[in-house]
Each structure stands twice: as C-alpha cells, then as structure tokens.
C-alpha cells in the first residue's frame, strides 16, 4: 500500500510511531518496503502525517 522507498514524512520515526500507535521497527519495515501496512495501520500513519491514505500510497494507488 505504501509505495516502495517512501519516506514517511518529516516526523522522526519515534514521534510518528507514537502518533500512529505503531512500533518504530514496523515503521522502518514500511519505509524500506520490507512490509506493507494493513489498512488500519495505513490510515493511522496517514492521520499522524496529516495526509490521506491515497497520498501515502502514492502512484501505486492510481495504477
């Protein structure tokens, strides 16, 4: 769901993890494309970043 290589915003990973209720290690896995978040995690990340889930998904969403 998150396009590979995406940098999850300008928020430090610990702050993003706390705001989204997701572990820092898991966020790292998402950022490097090792794993993709389930929908609820993607929505939590998007909300924490102040963007839509579609924006978080990037070009993948449109294809």
Coordinates of C-alpha atoms in Angstrom, one line a residue:
X1 CA 0.0 0.0 0.0
X2 CA 2.9 2.4 0.7
X3 CA 4.9 2.8 -2.4
X4 CA 8.4 1.3 -2.1
X5 CA 11.1 3.6 -0.9
X6 CA 8.5 6.1 0.6
X7 CA 9.8 8.3 3.3
X8 CA 7.0 8.6 5.8
X9 CA 7.1 12.3 6.2
X10 CA 9.4 14.6 8.1
X11 CA 8.4 13.5 11.5
X12 CA 11.1 11.5 13.4
X13 CA 10.3 7.8 13.5
X14 CA 9.7 7.7 17.3
X15 CA 7.2 10.5 17.1
X16 CA 5.4 9.0 14.1
X17 CA 5.3 5.6 15.8
X18 CA 3.8 7.2 18.9
X19 CA 1.3 9.3 17.0
X20 CA 0.2 6.3 14.9
X21 CA 0.3 3.7 17.6
X22 CA 2.8 1.6 15.6
X23 CA 6.2 0.4 16.7
X24 CA 9.3 2.1 15.4
X25 CA 10.7 -1.1 13.9
X26 CA 7.5 -1.6 12.0
X27 CA 7.7 1.9 10.5
X28 CA 11.2 1.1 9.4
X29 CA 10.0 -2.0 7.7
X30 CA 7.4 0.1 5.8
X31 CA 9.9 2.7 4.8
X32 CA 12.3 0.2 3.2
X33 CA 9.5 -1.7 1.5
X34 CA 10.1 -4.8 3.5
X35 CA 6.4 -5.0 4.5
X36 CA 3.2 -3.2 3.7
X37 CA 0.8 -2.0 6.4
X38 CA -2.7 -3.3 6.8
X39 CA -5.4 -0.8 6.1
X40 CA -5.9 0.3 9.7
X41 CA -2.1 0.9 10.1
X42 CA -2.0 2.9 6.8
X43 CA -4.9 5.1 7.9
X44 CA -3.2 5.6 11.3
X45 CA 0.0 6.6 9.6
X46 CA -1.8 8.9 7.2
X47 CA -3.7 10.6 10.0
X48 CA -0.5 11.0 12.0
X49 CA 1.2 12.7 9.0
X50 CA -1.9 14.8 8.2
X51 CA -2.3 13.3 4.7
X52 CA -4.8 11.0 3.0
X53 CA -4.2 7.2 2.7
X54 CA -4.2 7.8 -1.1
X55 CA -1.3 10.3 -0.7
X56 CA 0.5 7.8 1.5
X57 CA 0.1 5.1 -1.2
X58 CA 1.5 7.4 -3.9
X59 CA 1.4 6.3 -7.5
X60 CA 0.6 2.7 -6.6
X61 CA -2.9 3.8 -5.6
X62 CA -3.6 5.3 -9.1
X63 CA -2.4 2.3 -11.1

